[in-house]
Amino acid sequence: MTELTMKRVKGDGVEIQLAVWEGEGENILCVHGLTANCRCWDEMASCLTPAHAFLAVDLRGRGLSDKPAGGYSIAHHIRDIYCLLEDCGLKQVVLMGHSLGAYISLAFAASYPDRTKKIILIDGGGHLAPAQWDKVDLAIKPSLERLGRVFPSFEDYVAPLKAVPILQPWTPAIEAYFRYESEEVEGGVRSRIHLDHIQEEIRNMRQAVPSDFYPRVTCPVLILRATDGILSPDDLVLPEPAAERMVAELASAQRVDIPGTHHYSIVLQPSEQRDEAILDFLTES
């Protein structure tokens, strides 16, 4: 893995924090999920760089990026990405998105096909029925409980997280990820993320129709799907029917299921199968 550096870049009226791992091959712009940040990619960067370069954004409202009072939607995020590519002088990138980041990557590829070489969608981007959205909402609800709360120390902040089965095994990369998202405030430590921003994001995300993007995506697509639920077997973020529809309706899509992974571990934990699938996809003409 190459050394991580941080830089500030221009989004659409906001400043965006960008984590950069230099590499020799493709420029891979990594777009994280709902309450994540650029450091969720540490584990994958350790295996995929320096063969390729990783550029991981903190979406507006997350990490060290600006946090405007409003403007949390897929449309806002793709404008930020367009602006940061302009600021960085990048004409074309491979987009890799997890969860919400997968939806953003689809929307960007549909809106700016000339700037998108390929996209990698990790457990996201599917068209979900309202009933499935309800199951997913229940599954991710525990991840929102830390937002807005002040804990006496960082150790107190991560103690409940360390007790969550889906974050096991707890690794140095996961520790670094949560340390990065925390900040010291009067009385202790809290998440940098504002709950009201995430609530706005969820409302807008549920109104999005990702299948509208499918016919407009012309580049090659790799879909990586977690086979296990988060809290129950049926709270899959990318259930089988949604994944099948993506393969059928995207012009050039291939799908790889990663057995034994769930929505979070497919990114946060080591996976040779995941990394090999990505490397193979990147080398295909």
Coordinates of C-alpha atoms in Angstrom, one line a residue:
M1 CA 0.0 0.0 0.0
T2 CA 1.2 3.5 -0.8
E3 CA 1.2 6.3 1.8
L4 CA -2.0 8.1 2.5
T5 CA -2.1 11.8 1.9
M6 CA -4.9 14.3 2.4
K7 CA -5.9 17.3 0.2
R8 CA -8.7 19.9 0.0
V9 CA -10.5 20.1 -3.3
K10 CA -13.4 22.2 -4.6
G11 CA -16.9 20.8 -4.7
D12 CA -20.0 22.6 -5.9
G13 CA -19.8 25.5 -3.5
V14 CA -18.2 23.5 -0.8
E15 CA -14.7 22.2 0.1
I16 CA -14.3 18.4 -0.1
Q17 CA -11.7 16.4 1.7
L18 CA -9.9 13.8 -0.5
A19 CA -7.8 10.9 0.7
V20 CA -5.2 9.9 -1.9
W21 CA -3.2 6.7 -2.2
E22 CA -0.9 7.1 -5.3
G23 CA -0.7 4.3 -7.8
E24 CA 0.4 3.3 -11.3
G25 CA -2.8 2.2 -13.0
E26 CA -6.3 3.5 -13.0
N27 CA -7.5 6.5 -11.0
I28 CA -10.3 5.0 -8.8
L29 CA -12.6 7.5 -7.2
C30 CA -14.1 5.9 -4.1
V31 CA -17.5 7.1 -2.9
H32 CA -18.5 5.9 0.6
G33 CA -21.9 5.1 2.1
L34 CA -24.5 6.9 4.2
T35 CA -22.6 7.6 7.5
A36 CA -19.1 6.6 6.4
N37 CA -16.1 8.6 5.4
C38 CA -13.0 8.3 3.2
R39 CA -11.2 6.0 5.6
C40 CA -13.7 3.1 5.1
W41 CA -11.4 2.3 2.1
D42 CA -8.2 1.7 4.1
E43 CA -8.5 -2.1 3.9
M44 CA -9.1 -2.2 0.2
A45 CA -6.4 0.4 -0.5
S46 CA -3.9 -1.8 1.4
C47 CA -4.4 -4.5 -1.3
L48 CA -5.2 -2.6 -4.5
T49 CA -2.5 0.2 -4.3
P50 CA 0.0 0.9 -5.8
A51 CA -1.2 -1.2 -8.7
H52 CA -3.9 1.5 -9.0
A53 CA -4.5 4.9 -7.4
F54 CA -7.2 5.4 -4.9
L55 CA -8.9 8.8 -4.4
A56 CA -11.5 8.6 -1.7
V57 CA -13.9 11.5 -1.0
D58 CA -15.5 12.6 2.2
L59 CA -19.0 13.4 0.9
R60 CA -20.3 16.8 2.0
G61 CA -21.4 16.5 5.6
R62 CA -19.0 13.7 6.4
G63 CA -15.4 13.5 7.6
L64 CA -13.5 16.7 7.1
S65 CA -15.6 18.0 4.2
D66 CA -17.7 21.1 4.6
K67 CA -21.1 20.6 6.3
P68 CA -23.7 23.0 4.8
A69 CA -27.1 23.3 6.5
G70 CA -28.8 21.6 3.5
G71 CA -28.1 20.0 0.2
Y72 CA -27.9 16.3 0.9
S73 CA -29.0 14.4 -2.2
I74 CA -27.6 12.3 -5.0
A75 CA -27.9 15.3 -7.3
H76 CA -25.7 17.5 -4.9
H77 CA -23.1 14.7 -4.6
I78 CA -22.6 14.2 -8.3
R79 CA -22.1 17.9 -8.8
D80 CA -19.5 17.9 -6.1
I81 CA -17.7 15.0 -7.8
Y82 CA -17.8 16.8 -11.2
C83 CA -16.3 19.9 -9.6
L84 CA -13.6 18.0 -7.8
L85 CA -12.6 16.2 -10.9
E86 CA -12.2 19.6 -12.6
D87 CA -10.2 20.9 -9.7
C88 CA -7.9 17.8 -9.8
G89 CA -7.5 17.9 -13.5
L90 CA -8.9 14.4 -14.0
K91 CA -10.6 13.9 -17.3
Q92 CA -11.9 10.3 -16.6
V93 CA -12.0 8.0 -13.6
V94 CA -13.2 4.6 -12.5
L95 CA -15.9 5.2 -9.9
M96 CA -16.2 2.7 -7.0
G97 CA -19.2 3.3 -4.7
H98 CA -20.5 1.4 -1.6
S99 CA -24.1 1.6 -0.5
L100 CA -25.2 5.2 -1.0
G101 CA -22.0 5.6 -2.9
A102 CA -23.1 3.0 -5.4
Y103 CA -26.3 5.1 -6.2
I104 CA -24.1 8.2 -6.5
S105 CA -21.7 6.4 -8.9
L106 CA -24.6 5.2 -11.1
A107 CA -26.1 8.7 -11.2
F108 CA -22.7 10.2 -12.1
A109 CA -22.0 7.7 -14.8
A110 CA -25.5 8.3 -16.3
S111 CA -25.0 12.1 -16.2
Y112 CA -21.4 12.4 -17.2
P113 CA -20.6 9.3 -19.4
D114 CA -17.5 11.0 -20.9
R115 CA -15.9 11.3 -17.4
T116 CA -16.6 7.7 -16.3
K117 CA -14.4 4.9 -17.6
K118 CA -15.9 2.1 -15.5
I119 CA -18.0 1.7 -12.3
I120 CA -17.8 -0.7 -9.4
L121 CA -20.9 -1.0 -7.4
I122 CA -20.5 -2.6 -4.0
D123 CA -23.7 -3.7 -2.4
G124 CA -25.8 -0.9 -3.6
G125 CA -27.5 0.7 -6.6
G126 CA -30.5 -1.6 -6.7
H127 CA -34.1 -0.7 -7.2
L128 CA -35.8 -1.6 -3.9
A129 CA -39.5 -2.0 -3.2
P130 CA -40.8 0.2 -0.3
A131 CA -41.1 -2.9 1.9
Q132 CA -37.4 -3.7 1.4
W133 CA -36.4 -0.1 2.1
D134 CA -38.3 -0.4 5.4
K135 CA -36.2 -3.5 6.3
V136 CA -33.0 -1.8 5.3
D137 CA -34.0 1.3 7.4
L138 CA -34.4 -0.9 10.5
A139 CA -31.1 -2.6 9.8
I140 CA -29.1 0.7 9.6
K141 CA -31.0 2.4 12.4
P142 CA -28.4 1.3 15.0
S143 CA -25.6 3.0 13.0
L144 CA -27.3 6.3 13.5
E145 CA -27.5 6.1 17.3
R146 CA -24.0 7.5 17.8
L147 CA -24.8 10.7 15.8
G148 CA -25.3 13.8 17.9
R149 CA -24.3 12.1 21.2
V150 CA -21.3 13.3 23.2
F151 CA -19.2 10.5 24.8
P152 CA -16.7 11.1 27.7
S153 CA -13.8 9.8 25.6
F154 CA -13.0 8.1 22.3
E155 CA -12.8 4.8 24.1
D156 CA -16.4 5.3 25.3
Y157 CA -17.4 6.3 21.8
V158 CA -16.1 3.1 20.2
A159 CA -17.1 0.8 23.1
P160 CA -20.7 0.2 21.8
L161 CA -19.3 -0.2 18.3
K162 CA -16.8 -2.8 19.4
A163 CA -19.7 -4.8 20.9
V164 CA -21.6 -4.9 17.6
P165 CA -21.3 -8.3 15.9
I166 CA -21.3 -7.0 12.4
L167 CA -18.1 -5.0 13.1
Q168 CA -16.2 -8.0 14.1
P169 CA -13.4 -8.8 13.9
W170 CA -12.4 -5.3 15.1
T171 CA -9.3 -4.3 13.1
P172 CA -6.8 -1.4 13.2
A173 CA -8.4 -0.1 9.9
I174 CA -11.8 0.0 11.5
E175 CA -10.4 1.7 14.6
A176 CA -8.8 4.4 12.3
Y177 CA -12.0 4.8 10.4
F178 CA -14.0 5.6 13.6
R179 CA -11.2 7.8 15.0
Y180 CA -11.2 9.8 11.9
E181 CA -15.0 10.5 12.1
S182 CA -14.8 11.6 15.7
E183 CA -14.0 15.0 17.1
E184 CA -13.3 16.5 20.5
V185 CA -15.9 18.8 21.8
E186 CA -16.8 20.3 25.2
G187 CA -17.5 17.4 27.4
G188 CA -15.9 14.7 25.4
V189 CA -16.0 13.2 21.9
R190 CA -18.8 13.0 19.2
S191 CA -19.2 12.1 15.6
R192 CA -18.5 14.8 13.1
I193 CA -21.8 13.9 11.2
H194 CA -25.0 15.8 11.9
L195 CA -28.0 13.7 12.3
D196 CA -30.3 16.1 10.5
H197 CA -28.1 16.0 7.4
I198 CA -28.3 12.2 7.4
Q199 CA -32.1 12.3 7.8
E200 CA -32.3 14.6 4.8
E201 CA -30.1 12.2 2.8
I202 CA -32.3 9.2 3.7
R203 CA -35.5 11.0 2.6
N204 CA -34.0 12.0 -0.7
M205 CA -32.4 8.6 -1.2
R206 CA -35.7 6.8 -0.8
Q207 CA -37.3 9.0 -3.4
A208 CA -34.6 8.2 -6.0
V209 CA -35.3 5.8 -8.8
P210 CA -32.0 4.1 -9.6
S211 CA -33.5 2.1 -12.4
D212 CA -33.9 5.4 -14.3
F213 CA -30.1 5.6 -14.5
Y214 CA -29.6 2.0 -15.9
P215 CA -30.4 2.7 -19.6
R216 CA -28.1 5.8 -19.5
V217 CA -25.0 4.0 -18.2
T218 CA -22.9 3.0 -21.1
C219 CA -19.6 2.0 -19.4
P220 CA -18.7 -1.4 -18.1
V221 CA -20.1 -2.2 -14.6
L222 CA -19.0 -4.6 -11.9
I223 CA -21.6 -5.4 -9.2
L224 CA -20.2 -6.9 -6.0
R225 CA -23.0 -8.3 -3.8
A226 CA -22.9 -9.3 -0.1
T227 CA -24.8 -12.5 0.4
D228 CA -25.7 -12.1 4.1
G229 CA -28.1 -9.7 5.7
I230 CA -27.2 -7.1 8.3
L231 CA -29.3 -8.0 11.3
S232 CA -31.5 -10.7 9.6
P233 CA -31.3 -12.8 6.5
D234 CA -33.9 -10.7 4.6
D235 CA -32.6 -7.1 5.2
L236 CA -30.3 -7.3 2.2
V237 CA -29.4 -3.9 0.7
L238 CA -29.0 -5.6 -2.7
P239 CA -31.5 -8.5 -2.7
E240 CA -31.4 -11.1 -5.5
P241 CA -34.3 -9.6 -7.6
A242 CA -32.6 -6.2 -7.5
A243 CA -29.2 -7.6 -8.5
E244 CA -30.8 -9.6 -11.4
R245 CA -32.5 -6.5 -12.6
M246 CA -29.3 -4.5 -12.6
V247 CA -27.5 -7.2 -14.7
A248 CA -30.4 -7.3 -17.1
E249 CA -30.9 -3.6 -17.6
L250 CA -27.3 -2.2 -17.5
A251 CA -25.7 -2.5 -20.9
S252 CA -22.4 -4.0 -19.8
A253 CA -22.7 -5.4 -16.3
Q254 CA -21.2 -8.4 -14.6
R255 CA -22.0 -9.6 -11.1
V256 CA -19.9 -11.3 -8.4
D257 CA -21.4 -12.4 -5.1
I258 CA -19.0 -12.4 -2.2
P259 CA -20.2 -15.3 0.1
G260 CA -20.0 -14.8 3.8
T261 CA -20.1 -11.0 3.7
H262 CA -22.7 -8.5 4.7
H263 CA -23.3 -4.9 3.9
Y264 CA -20.4 -3.6 6.0
S265 CA -17.9 -6.4 6.0
I266 CA -17.8 -6.5 2.2
V267 CA -15.8 -3.2 2.4
L268 CA -14.3 -3.1 5.9
Q269 CA -12.9 -6.6 6.2
P270 CA -10.2 -8.4 4.1
S271 CA -11.5 -10.3 1.1
E272 CA -9.3 -12.0 -1.5
Q273 CA -12.3 -12.7 -3.7
R274 CA -13.5 -9.1 -3.7
D275 CA -10.0 -7.8 -4.5
E276 CA -9.4 -10.3 -7.3
A277 CA -12.7 -9.5 -8.9
I278 CA -11.9 -5.8 -8.9
L279 CA -8.4 -6.3 -10.2
D280 CA -9.7 -8.6 -13.0
F281 CA -12.4 -6.0 -13.9
L282 CA -9.8 -3.2 -14.1
T283 CA -7.6 -5.1 -16.5
E284 CA -10.4 -6.0 -18.9
S285 CA -10.4 -4.0 -22.1

